[in-house]
Short mmCIF file of C-alpha atoms and ligand atoms in Angstrom, two decimals:
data_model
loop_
_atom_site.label_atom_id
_atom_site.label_comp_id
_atom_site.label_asym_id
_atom_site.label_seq_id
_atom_site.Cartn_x
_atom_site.Cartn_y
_atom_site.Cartn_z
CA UNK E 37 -14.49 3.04 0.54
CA UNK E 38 -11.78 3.44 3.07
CA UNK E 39 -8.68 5.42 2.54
CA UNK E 40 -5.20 4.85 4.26
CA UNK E 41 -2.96 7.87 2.92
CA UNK E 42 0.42 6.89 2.81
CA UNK E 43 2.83 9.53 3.68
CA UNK E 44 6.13 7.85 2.93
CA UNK E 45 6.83 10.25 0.24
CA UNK E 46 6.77 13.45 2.51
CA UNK E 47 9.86 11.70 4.36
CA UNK E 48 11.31 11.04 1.17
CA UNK E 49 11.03 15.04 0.25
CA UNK E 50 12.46 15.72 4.49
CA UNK E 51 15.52 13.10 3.75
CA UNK E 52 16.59 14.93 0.12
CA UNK E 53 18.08 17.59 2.92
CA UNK E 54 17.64 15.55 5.87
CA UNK E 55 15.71 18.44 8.05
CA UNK E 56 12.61 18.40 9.76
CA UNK E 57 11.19 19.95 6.96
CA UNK E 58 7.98 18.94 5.56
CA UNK E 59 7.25 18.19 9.18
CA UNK E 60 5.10 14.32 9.19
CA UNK E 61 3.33 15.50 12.27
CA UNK E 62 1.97 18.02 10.47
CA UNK E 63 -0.25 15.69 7.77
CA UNK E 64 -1.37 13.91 10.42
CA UNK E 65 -4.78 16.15 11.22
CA UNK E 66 -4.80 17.56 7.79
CA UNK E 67 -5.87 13.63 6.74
CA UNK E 68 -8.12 13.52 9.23
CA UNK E 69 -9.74 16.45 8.81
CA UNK E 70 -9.68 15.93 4.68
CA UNK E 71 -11.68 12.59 5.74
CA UNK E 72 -8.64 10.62 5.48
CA UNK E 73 -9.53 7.11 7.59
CA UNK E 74 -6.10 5.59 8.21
CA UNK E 75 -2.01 6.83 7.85
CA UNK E 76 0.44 4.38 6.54
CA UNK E 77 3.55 4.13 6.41
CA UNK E 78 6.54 1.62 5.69
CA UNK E 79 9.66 1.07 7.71
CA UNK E 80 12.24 -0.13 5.38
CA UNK E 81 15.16 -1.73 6.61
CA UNK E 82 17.50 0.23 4.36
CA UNK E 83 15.57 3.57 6.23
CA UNK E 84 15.44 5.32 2.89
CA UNK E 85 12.35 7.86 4.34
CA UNK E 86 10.70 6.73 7.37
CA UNK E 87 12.84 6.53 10.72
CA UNK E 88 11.75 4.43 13.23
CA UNK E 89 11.53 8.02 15.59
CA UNK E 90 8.83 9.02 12.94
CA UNK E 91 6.83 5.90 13.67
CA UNK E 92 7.04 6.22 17.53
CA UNK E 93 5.69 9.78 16.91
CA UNK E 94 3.08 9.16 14.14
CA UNK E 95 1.49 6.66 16.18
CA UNK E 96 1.55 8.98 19.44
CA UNK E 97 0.06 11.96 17.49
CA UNK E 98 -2.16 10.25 15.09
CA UNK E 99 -6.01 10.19 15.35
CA UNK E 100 -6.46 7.89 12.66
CA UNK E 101 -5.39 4.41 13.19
CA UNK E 102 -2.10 3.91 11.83
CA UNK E 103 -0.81 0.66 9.67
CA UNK E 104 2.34 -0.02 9.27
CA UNK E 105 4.09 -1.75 6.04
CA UNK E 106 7.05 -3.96 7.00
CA UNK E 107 9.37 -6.67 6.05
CA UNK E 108 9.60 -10.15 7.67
CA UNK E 109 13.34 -9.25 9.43
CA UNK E 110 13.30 -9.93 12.58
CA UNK E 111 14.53 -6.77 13.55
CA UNK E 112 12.27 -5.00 12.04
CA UNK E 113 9.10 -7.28 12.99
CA UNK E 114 10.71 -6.67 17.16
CA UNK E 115 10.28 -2.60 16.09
CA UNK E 116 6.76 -3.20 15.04
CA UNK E 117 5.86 -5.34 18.09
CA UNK E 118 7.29 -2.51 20.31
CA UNK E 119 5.60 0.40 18.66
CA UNK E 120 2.29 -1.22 18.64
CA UNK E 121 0.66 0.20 15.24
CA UNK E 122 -2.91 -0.63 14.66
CA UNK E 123 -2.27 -2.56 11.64
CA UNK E 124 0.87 -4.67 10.19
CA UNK E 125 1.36 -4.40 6.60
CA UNK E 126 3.88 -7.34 6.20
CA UNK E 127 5.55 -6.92 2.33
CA UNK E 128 8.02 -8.29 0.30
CA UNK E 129 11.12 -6.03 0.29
CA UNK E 130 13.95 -5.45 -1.86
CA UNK E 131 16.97 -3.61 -1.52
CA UNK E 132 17.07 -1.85 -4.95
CA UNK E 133 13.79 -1.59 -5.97
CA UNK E 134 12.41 1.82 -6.12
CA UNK E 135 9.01 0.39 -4.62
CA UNK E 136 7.59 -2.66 -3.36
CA UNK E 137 7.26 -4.55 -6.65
CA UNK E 138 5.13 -7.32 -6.12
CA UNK E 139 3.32 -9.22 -3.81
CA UNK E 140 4.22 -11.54 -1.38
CA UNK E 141 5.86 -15.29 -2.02
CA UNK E 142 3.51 -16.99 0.72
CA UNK E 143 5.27 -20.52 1.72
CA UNK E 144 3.14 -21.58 4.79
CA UNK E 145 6.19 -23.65 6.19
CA UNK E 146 8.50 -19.86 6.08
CA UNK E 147 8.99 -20.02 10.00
CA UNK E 148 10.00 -16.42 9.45
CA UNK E 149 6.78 -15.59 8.25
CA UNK E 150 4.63 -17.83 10.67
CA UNK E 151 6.62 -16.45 13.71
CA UNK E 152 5.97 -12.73 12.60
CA UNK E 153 2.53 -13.01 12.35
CA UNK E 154 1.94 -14.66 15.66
CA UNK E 155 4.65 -12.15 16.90
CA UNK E 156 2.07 -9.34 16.03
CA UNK E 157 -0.98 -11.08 16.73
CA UNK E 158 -0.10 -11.91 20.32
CA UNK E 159 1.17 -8.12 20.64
CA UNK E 160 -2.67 -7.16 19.82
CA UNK E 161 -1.70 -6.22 16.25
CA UNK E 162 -3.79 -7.33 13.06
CA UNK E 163 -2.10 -8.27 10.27
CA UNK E 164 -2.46 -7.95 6.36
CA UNK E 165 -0.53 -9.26 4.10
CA UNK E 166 0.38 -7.50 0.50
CA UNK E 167 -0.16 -9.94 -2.33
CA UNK E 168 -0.90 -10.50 -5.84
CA UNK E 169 -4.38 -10.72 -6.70
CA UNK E 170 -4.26 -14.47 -7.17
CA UNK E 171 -6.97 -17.33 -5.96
CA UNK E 172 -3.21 -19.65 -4.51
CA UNK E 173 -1.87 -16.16 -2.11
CA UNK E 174 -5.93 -15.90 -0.81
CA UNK E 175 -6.07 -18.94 0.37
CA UNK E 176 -2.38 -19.23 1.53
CA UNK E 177 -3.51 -16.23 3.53
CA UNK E 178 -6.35 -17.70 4.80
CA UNK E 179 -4.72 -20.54 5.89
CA UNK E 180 -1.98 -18.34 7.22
CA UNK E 181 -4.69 -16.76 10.00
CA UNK E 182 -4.27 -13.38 9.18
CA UNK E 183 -7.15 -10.68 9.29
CA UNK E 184 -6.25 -8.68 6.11
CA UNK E 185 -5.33 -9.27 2.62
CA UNK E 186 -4.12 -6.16 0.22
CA UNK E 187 -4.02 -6.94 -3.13
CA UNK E 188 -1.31 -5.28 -5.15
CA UNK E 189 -2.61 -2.75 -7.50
CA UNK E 190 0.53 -2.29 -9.30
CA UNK E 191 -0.41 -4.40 -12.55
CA UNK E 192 -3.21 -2.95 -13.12
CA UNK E 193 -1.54 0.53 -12.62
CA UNK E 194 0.87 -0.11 -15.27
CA UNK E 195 -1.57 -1.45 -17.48
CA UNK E 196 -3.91 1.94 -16.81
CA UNK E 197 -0.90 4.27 -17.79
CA UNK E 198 0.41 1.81 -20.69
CA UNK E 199 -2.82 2.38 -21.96
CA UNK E 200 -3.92 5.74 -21.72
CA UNK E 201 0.06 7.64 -21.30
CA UNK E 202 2.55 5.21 -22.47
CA UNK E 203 4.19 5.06 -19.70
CA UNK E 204 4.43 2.16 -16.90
CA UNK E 205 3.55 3.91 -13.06
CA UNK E 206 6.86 2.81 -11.75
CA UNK E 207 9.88 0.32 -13.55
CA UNK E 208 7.51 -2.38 -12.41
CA UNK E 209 9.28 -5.71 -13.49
CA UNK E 210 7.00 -6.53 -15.92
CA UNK E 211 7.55 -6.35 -19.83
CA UNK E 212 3.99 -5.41 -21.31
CA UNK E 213 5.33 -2.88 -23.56
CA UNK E 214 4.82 -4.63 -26.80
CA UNK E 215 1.46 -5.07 -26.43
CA UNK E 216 -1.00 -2.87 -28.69
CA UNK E 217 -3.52 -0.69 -27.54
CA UNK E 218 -6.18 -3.40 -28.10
CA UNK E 219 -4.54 -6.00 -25.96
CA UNK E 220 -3.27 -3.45 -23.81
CA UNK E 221 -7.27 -2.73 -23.00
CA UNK E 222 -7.98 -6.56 -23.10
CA UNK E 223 -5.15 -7.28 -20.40
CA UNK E 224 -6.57 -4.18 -18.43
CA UNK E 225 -10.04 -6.05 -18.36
CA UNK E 226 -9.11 -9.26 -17.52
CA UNK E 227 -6.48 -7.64 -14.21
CA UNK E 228 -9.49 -5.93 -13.16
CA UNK E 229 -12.17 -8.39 -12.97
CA UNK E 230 -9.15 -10.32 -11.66
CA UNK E 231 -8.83 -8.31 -8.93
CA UNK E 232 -12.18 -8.34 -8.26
CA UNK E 233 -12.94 -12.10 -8.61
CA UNK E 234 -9.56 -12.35 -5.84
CA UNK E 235 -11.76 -9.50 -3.75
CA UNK E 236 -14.92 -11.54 -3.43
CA UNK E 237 -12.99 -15.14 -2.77
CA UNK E 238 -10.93 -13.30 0.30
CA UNK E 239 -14.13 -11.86 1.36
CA UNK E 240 -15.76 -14.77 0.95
CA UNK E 241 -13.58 -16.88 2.87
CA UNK E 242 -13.63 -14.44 6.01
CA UNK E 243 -10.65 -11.94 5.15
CA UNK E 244 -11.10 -8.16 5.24
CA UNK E 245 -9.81 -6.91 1.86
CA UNK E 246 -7.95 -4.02 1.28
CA UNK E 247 -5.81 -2.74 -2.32
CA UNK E 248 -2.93 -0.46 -3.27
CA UNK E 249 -0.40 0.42 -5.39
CA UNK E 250 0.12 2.45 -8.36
CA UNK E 251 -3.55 4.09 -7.72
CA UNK E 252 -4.23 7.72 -9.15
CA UNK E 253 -6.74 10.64 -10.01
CA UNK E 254 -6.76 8.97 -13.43
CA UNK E 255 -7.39 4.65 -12.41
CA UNK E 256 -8.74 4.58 -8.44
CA UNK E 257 -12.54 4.41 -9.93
CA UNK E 258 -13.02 1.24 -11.10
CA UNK E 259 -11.15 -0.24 -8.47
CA UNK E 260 -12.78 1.80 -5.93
CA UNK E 261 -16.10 -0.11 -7.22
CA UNK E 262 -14.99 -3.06 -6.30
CA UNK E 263 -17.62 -3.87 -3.46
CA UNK E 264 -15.70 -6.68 -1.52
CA UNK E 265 -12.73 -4.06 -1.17
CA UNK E 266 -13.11 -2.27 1.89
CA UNK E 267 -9.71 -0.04 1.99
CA UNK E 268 -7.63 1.44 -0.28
CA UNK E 269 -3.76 2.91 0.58
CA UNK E 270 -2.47 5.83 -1.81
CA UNK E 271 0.65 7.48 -1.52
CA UNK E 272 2.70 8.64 -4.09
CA UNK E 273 0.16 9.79 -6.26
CA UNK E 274 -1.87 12.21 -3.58
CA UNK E 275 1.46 13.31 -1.73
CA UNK E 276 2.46 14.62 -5.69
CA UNK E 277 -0.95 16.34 -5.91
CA UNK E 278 -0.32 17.73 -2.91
CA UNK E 279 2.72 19.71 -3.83
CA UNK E 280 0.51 21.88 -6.41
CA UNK E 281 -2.68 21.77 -4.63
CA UNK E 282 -1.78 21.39 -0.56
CA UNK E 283 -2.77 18.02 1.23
CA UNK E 284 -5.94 18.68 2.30
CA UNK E 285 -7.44 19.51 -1.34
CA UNK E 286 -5.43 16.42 -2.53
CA UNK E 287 -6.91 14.29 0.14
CA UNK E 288 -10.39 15.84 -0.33
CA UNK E 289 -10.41 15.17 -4.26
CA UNK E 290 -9.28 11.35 -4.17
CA UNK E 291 -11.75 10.91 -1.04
CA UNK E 292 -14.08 12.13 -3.70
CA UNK E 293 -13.29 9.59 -6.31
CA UNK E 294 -13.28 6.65 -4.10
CA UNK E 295 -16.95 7.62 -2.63
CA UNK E 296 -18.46 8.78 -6.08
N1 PXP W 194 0.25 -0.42 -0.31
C1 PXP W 194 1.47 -1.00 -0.10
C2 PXP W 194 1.52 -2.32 0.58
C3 PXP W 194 2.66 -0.35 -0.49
O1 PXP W 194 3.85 -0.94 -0.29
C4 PXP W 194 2.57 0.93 -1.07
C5 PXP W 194 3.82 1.67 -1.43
O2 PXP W 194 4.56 1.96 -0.28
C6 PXP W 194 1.30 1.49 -1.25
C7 PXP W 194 0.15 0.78 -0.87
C8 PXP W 194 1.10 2.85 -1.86
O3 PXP W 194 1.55 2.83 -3.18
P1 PXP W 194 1.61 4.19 -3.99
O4 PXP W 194 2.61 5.06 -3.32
O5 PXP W 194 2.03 3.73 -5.35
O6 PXP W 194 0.23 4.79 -3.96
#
């Protein structure tokens, strides 16, 4: 299994004082060397940790191929074409979430979304789009001629810590509290083999399949068995291990997980 480490969250800790202080250049080889396969990272429009001078520079100093998460703005999709990342994560973005909440509303007739992707395409970048693990976004994706599919984590996630620490991994949008432990475990069954049934159709119908969102220490295994998932992309929950353990260790010990 494949892991992208995303490092938005060490900008987030550098924009608190607005310094150059974690320094992103710096996690760059410590991935790599932890076994790390890919960086990502996610240029949001409202620039709330990554600046577009960090993505000029992670791509010129990475040695890991680099994929970058991004809206369908025009401006932002013109950055992307510019700075040439391996990889185009296009996601759905909102102004005041705290995270990207849920997967992508795929209308093949969105102009704004057809024109990105052949934007990126022609500009020798492969594009994935983020999206719910349901059978309707697969094939919309399919259809759409993309190369990737990532299938948002984030229910499952929520489900994981309802479960096992009573609290949701983020103020994901949906309302599952009231559920009891036993349908708590029953709705954590049925999003898994949910995600894995989605897994095999994308892989199945000629998509490279990658998942994220809300993964931890505590829930990446059973996802990370999912055989049509090639790739998975953790952030927040390895660049928090990292404070108390240092990256490399953090990296190493999730790399562990995913190949075990
Ligand atoms: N994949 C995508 C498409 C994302 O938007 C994010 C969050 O930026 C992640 C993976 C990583 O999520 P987390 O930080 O919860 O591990």
């Amino acid at each position: 299994m494949l892991l992208g480490v995303n490092i938005d969250h060490i900008a987030v800790l550098r924009e608190a004082r607005r310094v150059n202080n974690p320094n992103l250049i710096d996690a760059l080889a410590i991935c790599e060397r932890a076994g790390a396969e890919q960086i990502t990272i996610h240029l949001r429009e409202d620039r709330r940790h990554i600046q577009d001078k960090d993505v000029k520079d992670i791509i010129e100093h990475s040695v890991l191929p680099v994929n970058l998460e991004c809206a369908i703005e025009p401006g932002i999709i013109e950055i992307v074409c510019s700075l040439k990342p391996h990889r185009a994560t296009i996601v759905p973005e909102k102004r005041e979430e705290v995270t990207t909440e849920g997967g992508l509303a795929l209308d093949l007739n969105n102009t704004r979304l057809t024109n990105a992707i052949k934007n990126l395409q022609a500009n020798e970048i492969e594009v994935s789009l983020f999206i719910d693990p349901a059978a309707e976004a697969v094939e919309s994706s399919m259809k759409l001629g993309v190369e990737w599919v990532e299938l948002h984590t984030g229910r499952y996630s929520n489900l994981f810590a309802m479960l096992y620490s009573n609290l949701p991994h983020s103020n994901h949008t949906i309302n599952e509290f009231n559920l009891s432990r036993k349908e708590l475990k029953q709705e954590l069954a049925k999003e898994l083999k949910q995600i894995e049934d989605v897994a095999n159709l994308a892989k199945k119908l000629g998509l490279k399949v990658a998942a994220g969102h809300g993964l931890n220490y505590q829930n990446v295994k059973a996802i990370a068995k999912i055989g049509a998932i090639e790739e998975l992309n953790i952030g927040q929950s390895i660049i928090a291990r990292s404070i108390f353990s240092g990256l490399y260790k953090a990296v190493i010990d999730m790399k562990e997980l995913l190949n075990g």
